[in-house]
């Protein structure tokens, strides 16, 4: 290795080290702040390790009925939504992967055109309202039952992973499309099903916009929408602050809950992340191969 | 006398292939059942709204519905083009996305090239895995983190400024800083994720090119410029087209969450305006008006679509790479 390459390597590694710290530190800070005494945090004394170990924030969070209901709602919406997404995407993705499907190109055009042109917010809202979905869970899962981008990923996966010979052999044995799909294609599709489930689930878990326009009752709000209230509009729930004294104390307490809520809300994704991350890369790879 | 040869008559050939096609459809009838949910979805939630976008040209009256409401031509569009908001919205929307594109687009490429040059595999994996983690953080949490770190009272950034003798800045209240905050937080959240596709493209480059270049005495840096970059150029162009095609469709969620009364002059973009005039019930813009809101949304979609067509065409001419 030449000297210039050695210098290059050192600079490269230092730069990546800085990138690493810039990405990790904000997340790390929220974690330690959520376990620290809020007074230390607001004075700027907490930098590297938690100070004045404190679980008050978490206690308030887990006592709050609104947050707990939101958590439960989000779990339901995410499960139901992801199930619908996967069913619709995998079935259509497989059908579109078949070269002998008459009208395949027309169907592909029908789908891909929507990636580039849409009716917009109000016309979509009017359709949802017309269908009577307002204030129902269906308003959160049906208007985004399918992502065309993930449909294309699924189709690409089937084209490159289900050999044509396999199907021809099955056809000679008198196997129908449905039977072939259920007993041959599905068992070979675990990778794509897990990748897309994760993608879809994260989208459902993180979304708040549809809830904002379609859901009216507080007891149906998903977690992210409740978070918006707590985190951004400083709408502290009465039950959380009633025991506190002066104003800055209330503010500190509010911060404390913010840190904790951020952790609690991101927890499912954080827990799934180490297990799921290799699938995420796999998914991106499948998507980057042109179908 | 080929005219009389029945085999060459178009009618007969068509009939035959028509019959064959029909048989194919019958044989694969279950594939169409597989497609049914997706097609029903795309028609109901995408094509029906495209049809419903005609309210942009109508005075929408709830009791009469979309079809029954009277036509008013381009009245909503005239109102939008003449409103004092128009140029401000265009300026904010374009400004924000151009800023984001210029600052944010090259970084994933650079990160991918850097990651690709790392010799130590576990270090590479560590950096890659952590840099794309923020992608999965929700917008609500991301904006809250910004508020926490930038808070003039207790935010870490202001603590550092004070440490060096400066005075605390109320970042979120400054219209001038809005775009920079938006772009920087976007870079923090998305660079690692967007780099994955380039890392994948880089791994597809033939290693023999590198081996040959090393034999010729090319430095690591030279090899990046002359082997790696050209190798991922088609990927770069495709993504650039897609990005420019979406230049007017700045995402709603983050802008909306970052907005407050103090920064609104530079933070109002078309998508937030569409929401507010249509559903928001914001006193600033009067009563919700579906027709007007749909018109502004349609204007935005058409501009976007035009951008996409033009960039795709240009790219076809100059680089022979295109979306379709």
XYZ file of C-alpha atoms in Angstrom:
615
model
C 0.000 0.000 0.000
C 1.396 3.382 -0.971
C 1.760 6.316 1.424
C -0.992 8.278 -0.264
C -3.350 5.341 0.182
C -2.438 5.092 3.847
C -3.220 8.789 4.332
C -6.435 8.315 2.410
C -7.456 5.437 4.653
C -6.762 7.363 7.833
C -8.739 10.400 6.693
C -11.544 8.176 5.438
C -11.812 6.335 8.749
C -11.720 9.552 10.778
C -14.490 11.065 8.658
C -16.647 7.968 9.025
C -15.972 7.997 12.765
C -17.285 11.562 12.935
C -20.339 10.596 10.883
C -20.934 7.713 13.285
C -20.832 10.011 16.333
C -23.067 12.619 14.689
C -25.701 9.983 14.007
C -25.527 8.098 17.270
C -25.078 10.880 19.808
C -28.526 12.537 19.512
C -30.206 9.171 20.030
C -27.854 8.275 22.872
C -28.511 11.613 24.531
C -32.283 11.071 24.542
C -31.760 7.674 26.166
C -29.552 8.947 28.991
C -31.685 12.052 29.480
C -34.772 9.894 29.943
C -33.104 8.205 32.938
C -31.655 11.370 34.455
C -32.837 13.962 36.919
C -34.541 16.611 34.718
C -32.828 19.464 36.597
C -29.394 18.221 35.626
C -30.521 17.811 32.031
C -31.945 21.314 31.698
C -28.814 22.825 33.258
C -26.755 21.061 30.629
C -24.912 18.738 33.004
C -25.837 15.482 31.329
C -23.436 14.653 28.502
C -22.131 11.127 28.594
C -23.846 9.187 31.375
C -27.236 9.497 33.120
C -27.155 11.699 36.249
C -29.376 11.430 39.291
C -31.002 8.211 38.155
C -34.681 8.824 37.840
C -37.582 6.777 36.539
C -40.331 9.322 37.225
C -40.846 10.030 33.532
C -41.447 6.399 32.708
C -43.734 5.949 35.715
C -45.943 8.815 34.554
C -45.997 7.461 31.025
C -47.102 3.984 32.032
C -49.792 5.402 34.308
C -51.280 7.525 31.572
C -54.414 5.922 30.120
C -54.296 7.961 26.903
C -50.764 6.835 26.042
C -51.590 3.221 26.843
C -54.715 3.316 24.679
C -52.692 4.899 21.877
C -50.116 2.152 22.189
C -52.781 -0.512 21.982
C -54.436 1.210 18.998
C -51.151 1.495 17.147
C -50.447 -2.201 17.658
C -53.882 -3.083 16.259
C -53.614 -0.668 13.298
C -50.103 -1.839 12.479
C -51.003 -5.551 12.614
C -54.222 -5.259 10.630
C -52.706 -2.790 8.165
C -49.603 -4.866 7.550
C -51.647 -8.024 7.086
C -53.773 -6.328 4.429
C -50.677 -4.817 2.763
C -48.903 -8.152 2.531
C -51.925 -10.041 1.207
C -52.624 -7.483 -1.505
C -48.968 -6.971 -2.457
C -47.858 -10.610 -2.587
C -50.894 -11.825 -4.537
C -50.681 -9.046 -7.121
C -46.881 -9.169 -7.232
C -46.974 -12.847 -8.091
C -49.648 -12.442 -10.777
C -47.690 -9.590 -12.377
C -44.492 -11.635 -12.359
C -46.051 -14.164 -14.728
C -45.047 -13.601 -18.348
C -48.115 -15.497 -19.587
C -50.506 -13.093 -17.887
C -52.509 -11.442 -20.645
C -52.589 -7.683 -20.121
C -49.558 -7.666 -17.853
C -48.159 -4.451 -19.306
C -51.506 -2.697 -19.112
C -51.819 -3.648 -15.434
C -48.260 -2.474 -14.748
C -49.061 0.853 -16.360
C -52.240 1.143 -14.295
C -50.168 0.756 -11.131
C -47.027 2.726 -11.978
C -48.914 5.720 -13.315
C -50.174 6.401 -9.780
C -46.566 6.845 -8.651
C -46.281 9.920 -10.815
C -49.729 11.445 -10.732
C -52.386 11.586 -8.037
C -55.786 13.101 -7.459
C -54.521 14.876 -4.383
C -55.614 15.292 -0.801
C -59.187 16.544 -1.123
C -60.451 14.137 -3.824
C -58.991 11.235 -1.802
C -60.564 12.544 1.383
C -63.945 12.768 -0.365
C -63.684 9.128 -1.479
C -62.867 7.968 2.053
C -65.774 9.991 3.399
C -68.143 8.717 0.714
C -67.247 5.148 1.649
C -68.204 5.910 5.246
C -64.743 5.191 6.633
C -64.337 8.399 8.639
C -63.492 7.707 12.274
C -63.041 3.989 11.582
C -59.888 1.894 11.622
C -60.452 1.216 7.894
C -59.651 4.850 7.117
C -56.136 4.172 8.412
C -55.481 0.869 6.643
C -57.436 0.901 3.368
C -56.329 4.177 1.699
C -52.749 2.850 1.802
C -53.462 -0.850 1.371
C -50.780 -1.086 -1.302
C -47.536 0.669 -2.076
C -46.787 0.443 -5.791
C -43.081 0.666 -5.050
C -43.217 -2.438 -2.830
C -45.419 -4.151 -5.410
C -42.639 -3.728 -7.952
C -40.111 -5.086 -5.434
C -42.315 -8.153 -4.852
C -42.750 -8.691 -8.587
C -39.002 -8.445 -9.164
C -38.432 -10.971 -6.386
C -40.819 -13.494 -7.968
C -39.370 -13.009 -11.442
C -35.831 -13.693 -10.263
C -36.553 -16.350 -7.615
C -39.295 -18.596 -8.996
C -37.840 -20.479 -11.964
C -40.150 -20.869 -14.938
C -39.178 -24.584 -15.217
C -40.577 -25.214 -11.763
C -43.983 -24.016 -12.850
C -43.879 -25.841 -16.157
C -43.152 -29.076 -14.319
C -46.034 -28.391 -11.956
C -48.388 -27.623 -14.858
C -47.541 -30.953 -16.496
C -48.488 -32.644 -13.242
C -51.859 -30.882 -13.491
C -51.193 -28.264 -10.815
C -53.412 -25.150 -10.886
C -52.052 -21.626 -10.425
C -53.596 -21.349 -6.974
C -52.197 -24.651 -5.806
C -48.765 -23.806 -7.240
C -48.837 -20.439 -5.468
C -49.826 -21.904 -2.109
C -47.592 -24.955 -2.033
C -44.544 -23.831 -4.042
C -44.340 -20.032 -4.299
C -45.308 -19.088 -0.750
C -42.804 -21.382 0.981
C -40.071 -19.873 -1.224
C -41.135 -16.315 -0.387
C -40.263 -16.025 3.292
C -37.543 -13.443 2.574
C -39.767 -11.086 0.594
C -42.694 -11.479 3.008
C -40.508 -10.552 5.986
C -38.841 -7.634 4.225
C -42.123 -6.121 3.080
C -43.843 -6.775 6.422
C -41.120 -4.785 8.143
C -41.302 -1.929 5.642
C -45.065 -1.730 5.829
C -45.172 -2.119 9.612
C -42.752 0.769 10.133
C -44.869 2.991 7.891
C -48.036 2.156 9.842
C -46.351 2.529 13.207
C -44.895 5.943 12.327
C -47.815 7.530 10.505
C -49.945 10.245 12.053
C -51.327 12.177 9.102
C -54.194 9.842 8.229
C -55.253 9.773 11.864
C -55.193 13.566 11.919
C -57.613 13.891 9.015
C -59.779 10.779 9.416
C -60.057 9.975 13.138
C -62.270 12.035 15.427
C -62.482 10.136 18.747
C -59.625 10.408 21.186
C -59.890 6.756 22.200
C -59.126 5.734 18.606
C -55.981 7.844 18.181
C -52.807 5.964 17.310
C -49.694 6.537 19.399
C -47.926 8.914 16.995
C -50.881 11.261 16.975
C -50.956 11.343 20.770
C -47.201 11.882 20.772
C -47.648 14.883 18.569
C -49.867 16.349 21.246
C -47.462 15.575 24.076
C -44.232 16.339 22.314
C -45.029 19.231 20.075
C -47.926 21.085 21.529
C -46.842 20.621 25.111
C -50.295 19.371 25.965
C -49.382 17.837 29.240
C -51.893 15.425 30.561
C -53.260 16.647 33.854
C -52.509 13.421 35.621
C -48.850 13.888 34.923
C -48.273 17.344 36.252
C -50.691 17.769 39.138
C -48.094 16.911 41.799
C -45.530 19.485 40.716
C -44.665 22.834 42.275
C -43.284 25.873 40.459
C -43.224 26.648 36.746
C -39.696 25.614 35.752
C -40.234 22.399 37.657
C -43.287 21.720 35.509
C -41.242 22.446 32.407
C -38.498 20.075 33.528
C -40.990 17.400 34.334
C -42.519 17.887 30.908
C -39.103 17.463 29.273
C -38.542 14.319 31.279
C -41.757 12.823 29.948
C -40.791 13.863 26.423
C -37.533 11.933 26.576
C -39.291 8.875 27.954
C -42.118 9.038 25.435
C -39.652 9.216 22.552
C -37.973 6.047 23.812
C -41.218 4.216 24.511
C -42.648 5.099 21.088
C -39.520 4.052 19.230
C -39.045 0.908 21.316
C -40.756 -1.600 18.997
C -38.685 -0.380 16.059
C -35.519 -0.257 18.185
C -36.056 -3.810 19.413
C -36.828 -5.130 15.942
C -33.948 -3.221 14.365
C -30.945 -5.484 15.132
C -32.854 -8.544 13.943
C -34.450 -6.845 10.992
C -31.634 -4.735 9.601
C -30.148 -7.416 7.391
C -33.587 -7.829 5.830
C -33.823 -4.100 5.195
C -30.625 -4.229 3.161
C -31.868 -7.304 1.346
C -35.095 -5.470 0.499
C -33.231 -2.495 -0.894
C -31.075 -4.854 -2.970
C -34.098 -6.608 -4.461
C -35.600 -3.225 -5.241
C -32.477 -1.989 -6.959
C -32.421 -4.805 -9.494
C -34.375 -3.730 -12.507
C -37.341 -6.058 -13.176
C -51.906 -13.538 -55.763
C -50.842 -13.372 -52.184
C -53.946 -11.293 -51.471
C -56.076 -14.381 -51.721
C -53.880 -16.512 -49.562
C -56.051 -17.002 -46.495
C -53.074 -17.437 -44.175
C -51.969 -13.868 -44.875
C -55.357 -12.326 -44.267
C -55.095 -10.235 -41.162
C -58.616 -11.087 -40.054
C -57.885 -14.760 -39.723
C -54.588 -14.424 -37.931
C -56.198 -12.033 -35.472
C -58.995 -14.419 -34.852
C -56.575 -17.223 -34.153
C -54.358 -15.279 -31.779
C -57.518 -13.820 -30.270
C -58.730 -17.289 -29.502
C -55.352 -18.196 -28.066
C -55.365 -15.096 -25.881
C -58.825 -15.951 -24.684
C -57.673 -19.443 -23.793
C -54.712 -18.019 -21.913
C -57.031 -15.783 -19.909
C -59.314 -18.693 -19.069
C -56.408 -20.899 -18.090
C -55.004 -18.230 -15.794
C -58.328 -17.032 -14.404
C -57.038 -17.402 -10.845
C -54.212 -14.965 -11.499
C -56.855 -12.326 -12.164
C -58.432 -13.144 -8.831
C -54.985 -12.592 -7.276
C -54.887 -9.187 -8.947
C -58.388 -8.219 -7.960
C -57.716 -6.678 -4.511
C -54.815 -4.590 -5.812
C -56.712 -3.406 -8.878
C -59.805 -2.597 -6.807
C -57.617 -0.649 -4.399
C -55.799 1.311 -7.098
C -59.060 2.205 -8.829
C -60.944 3.208 -5.693
C -58.200 5.119 -3.932
C -56.214 6.474 -6.884
C -58.257 6.625 -10.082
C -61.571 7.650 -8.531
C -59.789 10.606 -6.831
C -58.215 11.484 -10.200
C -61.729 11.575 -11.623
C -62.900 13.530 -8.584
C -60.246 16.161 -9.170
C -62.833 17.824 -11.429
C -64.051 19.633 -8.299
C -61.042 21.875 -8.938
C -63.180 23.353 -11.721
C -66.428 23.403 -9.736
C -68.106 25.267 -6.939
C -68.353 22.316 -4.561
C -71.679 22.044 -2.811
C -71.769 19.185 -0.304
C -75.448 18.349 -0.801
C -75.028 18.124 -4.577
C -71.887 16.017 -4.543
C -69.020 16.108 -7.007
C -71.100 15.483 -10.132
C -74.001 17.785 -9.236
C -71.950 20.826 -8.294
C -71.913 23.625 -10.878
C -68.906 24.209 -13.139
C -67.051 27.468 -12.634
C -64.139 26.948 -15.024
C -60.749 28.213 -13.897
C -62.090 30.435 -11.131
C -60.196 28.612 -8.326
C -56.980 28.730 -10.314
C -57.388 32.452 -10.983
C -57.954 33.042 -7.293
C -54.818 31.050 -6.425
C -52.602 32.716 -9.024
C -53.762 36.152 -7.899
C -53.536 35.525 -4.162
C -50.698 37.075 -2.184
C -49.803 33.532 -1.095
C -48.987 32.295 -4.595
C -45.424 33.488 -5.106
C -44.561 32.895 -1.483
C -45.698 29.269 -1.718
C -43.826 28.680 -4.965
C -40.714 30.307 -3.532
C -40.868 28.310 -0.293
C -41.664 24.988 -1.955
C -39.054 25.300 -4.684
C -36.506 26.830 -2.337
C -36.872 24.026 0.157
C -36.626 21.211 -2.388
C -33.786 22.704 -4.395
C -31.870 23.298 -1.159
C -32.603 19.750 -0.082
C -31.573 18.309 -3.442
C -28.348 20.295 -3.730
C -27.257 19.658 -0.148
C -28.708 16.208 0.342
C -28.297 14.407 -2.958
C -24.479 14.128 -3.172
C -23.999 13.045 0.449
C -25.287 9.445 0.159
C -23.008 8.976 -2.850
C -20.015 10.255 -0.880
C -20.931 8.126 2.135
C -21.270 5.031 -0.038
C -17.903 5.668 -1.707
C -16.305 6.156 1.719
C -17.890 3.003 3.107
C -16.815 1.088 0.037
C -13.203 2.150 0.603
C -13.030 0.933 4.206
C -10.788 -2.116 4.591
C -12.002 -3.117 8.034
C -15.248 -4.980 7.440
C -16.677 -4.826 10.959
C -16.081 -1.051 11.146
C -17.797 -0.663 7.778
C -20.759 -2.694 8.982
C -21.003 -0.749 12.243
C -21.056 2.627 10.499
C -23.466 1.465 7.830
C -25.911 -0.110 10.270
C -25.997 2.915 12.555
C -26.218 5.542 9.823
C -29.406 4.142 8.405
C -31.111 3.607 11.748
C -32.517 7.191 11.896
C -34.542 6.448 8.770
C -36.941 4.436 10.937
C -37.539 7.184 13.457
C -40.992 8.682 12.990
C -41.397 12.260 11.821
C -43.129 13.167 15.081
C -40.164 11.900 17.096
C -37.625 13.504 14.755
C -39.222 16.933 15.045
C -39.517 16.531 18.829
C -35.823 15.731 18.996
C -35.101 18.896 17.042
C -37.215 20.919 19.463
C -35.421 19.348 22.421
C -31.906 19.922 21.091
C -32.654 23.421 19.825
C -34.701 24.633 22.791
C -33.520 28.131 23.818
C -34.017 27.205 27.485
C -32.439 23.792 27.877
C -31.374 22.620 24.407
C -27.968 21.045 24.017
C -27.079 23.133 20.961
C -27.715 26.355 22.852
C -25.758 25.054 25.841
C -22.785 24.593 23.538
C -23.266 28.069 22.055
C -23.365 29.522 25.570
C -20.287 27.531 26.524
C -18.380 29.390 23.843
C -19.725 32.718 25.032
C -22.570 33.144 22.544
C -26.193 33.855 23.335
C -28.936 31.268 22.994
C -30.818 31.318 19.694
C -34.497 30.493 19.388
C -33.912 28.420 16.261
C -37.474 27.341 15.554
C -38.794 30.903 15.669
C -36.471 32.250 12.976
C -37.989 32.118 9.459
C -34.491 32.396 7.975
C -33.292 29.239 9.687
C -36.285 27.075 8.840
C -35.001 25.732 5.529
C -31.562 24.936 6.909
C -33.039 23.083 9.881
C -35.333 21.155 7.588
C -32.516 20.155 5.255
C -29.977 19.306 7.968
C -32.415 17.119 9.902
C -33.306 15.407 6.630
C -29.634 14.745 5.954
C -29.232 13.288 9.438
C -32.220 11.024 8.964
C -31.870 9.863 5.352
C -28.240 9.908 4.212
C -27.402 6.451 5.550
C -30.530 4.909 4.095
C -30.107 6.533 0.695
C -26.502 5.310 0.612
C -27.586 1.645 0.661
C -28.572 1.636 -2.990
C -25.189 3.072 -3.997
C -23.350 0.578 -1.780
C -25.256 -2.171 -3.586
C -24.350 -0.682 -6.966
C -20.701 -0.404 -5.908
C -20.564 -4.050 -4.869
C -21.639 -4.979 -8.398
C -18.542 -3.371 -9.941
C -16.148 -5.983 -11.321
C -13.240 -6.315 -8.818
C -10.869 -7.051 -11.683
C -11.087 -3.413 -12.735
C -9.621 -2.484 -9.353
C -6.969 -5.194 -9.512
C -5.866 -4.008 -12.941
C -5.791 -0.379 -11.802
C -3.695 -1.281 -8.747
C -1.199 -3.037 -11.002
C -1.037 0.171 -13.056
C -0.260 2.066 -9.870
C -3.570 3.949 -9.423
C -4.123 5.307 -5.900
C -7.292 4.559 -3.923
C -8.568 8.038 -4.606
C -7.926 7.777 -8.320
C -9.761 4.467 -8.400
C -12.786 6.084 -6.760
C -12.859 8.795 -9.397
C -12.193 6.598 -12.426
C -13.753 3.248 -11.508
C -16.290 3.594 -8.690
C -17.989 6.806 -9.780
C -18.497 5.844 -13.439
C -19.686 2.430 -12.251
C -22.561 3.887 -10.263
C -23.329 6.733 -12.682
C -26.500 5.096 -14.120
C -27.864 4.635 -10.589
C -27.055 8.250 -9.777
C -28.850 9.487 -12.888
C -31.988 7.417 -12.276
C -32.234 8.672 -8.698
C -31.564 12.230 -9.797
C -34.419 12.043 -12.312
C -36.758 10.690 -9.663
C -35.705 13.421 -7.237
C -36.110 16.245 -9.726
C -39.443 14.762 -10.744
C -40.617 15.200 -7.171
C -39.140 18.645 -6.760
C -42.459 20.341 -6.049
C -43.807 17.617 -3.771
C -42.076 18.451 -0.525
C -43.401 16.013 2.053
C -46.217 17.309 4.183
C -45.524 15.794 7.575
C -42.197 17.267 8.614
C -42.903 20.757 7.335
C -46.274 20.782 9.055
C -44.825 19.619 12.377
C -41.980 22.132 12.232
C -44.303 25.040 11.524
C -45.235 27.672 14.071
C -46.719 31.153 13.859
C -43.278 32.742 13.921
C -41.660 30.859 11.034
C -44.765 30.519 8.870
C -43.620 33.082 6.279
C -40.866 30.750 5.119
C -42.350 27.405 6.169
C -45.688 27.423 4.346
C -45.387 25.146 1.316
C -47.965 23.981 -1.218
C -48.796 20.696 0.524
C -49.415 22.341 3.906
C -51.437 25.078 2.224
C -53.576 22.475 0.420
C -54.296 20.834 3.769
C -55.082 24.060 5.564
C -57.396 25.563 2.951
C -59.109 22.216 2.408
C -59.447 20.576 5.783
C -57.472 22.534 8.326
C -60.043 25.097 9.402
C -57.215 27.574 9.871
C -58.713 31.012 10.540
C -55.880 32.555 8.500
C -57.283 31.140 5.271
C -61.026 31.388 5.899
C -63.530 28.555 5.687
C -62.406 25.203 4.255
C -62.932 25.165 0.496
C -62.672 21.749 -1.167
C -62.730 23.050 -4.721
C -60.027 25.641 -4.138
C -57.820 23.216 -2.234
C -58.205 20.573 -4.961
C -57.263 23.187 -7.566
C -54.042 24.057 -5.723
C -53.290 20.331 -5.357
C -53.944 19.707 -9.046
C -51.702 22.603 -10.016
C -48.953 20.980 -7.932
C -49.465 17.502 -9.454
C -49.369 18.844 -12.994
C -46.156 20.806 -12.369
C -44.585 17.686 -10.834
C -45.583 15.508 -13.720
C -44.226 18.042 -16.206
C -40.927 18.184 -14.316
C -40.665 14.410 -14.459
C -41.377 14.239 -18.184
C -38.867 16.971 -18.981
C -36.036 15.560 -16.857
C -36.630 12.086 -18.191
C -36.505 13.401 -21.752
C -33.344 15.397 -21.119
C -31.678 12.424 -19.506
C -32.593 10.252 -22.469
C -30.959 12.733 -24.819
C -27.781 13.296 -22.823
C -27.075 10.008 -21.112
C -29.265 7.327 -22.620
C -30.575 6.492 -19.166
C -34.256 6.958 -18.482
C -37.158 5.733 -16.397
C -39.109 4.434 -19.354
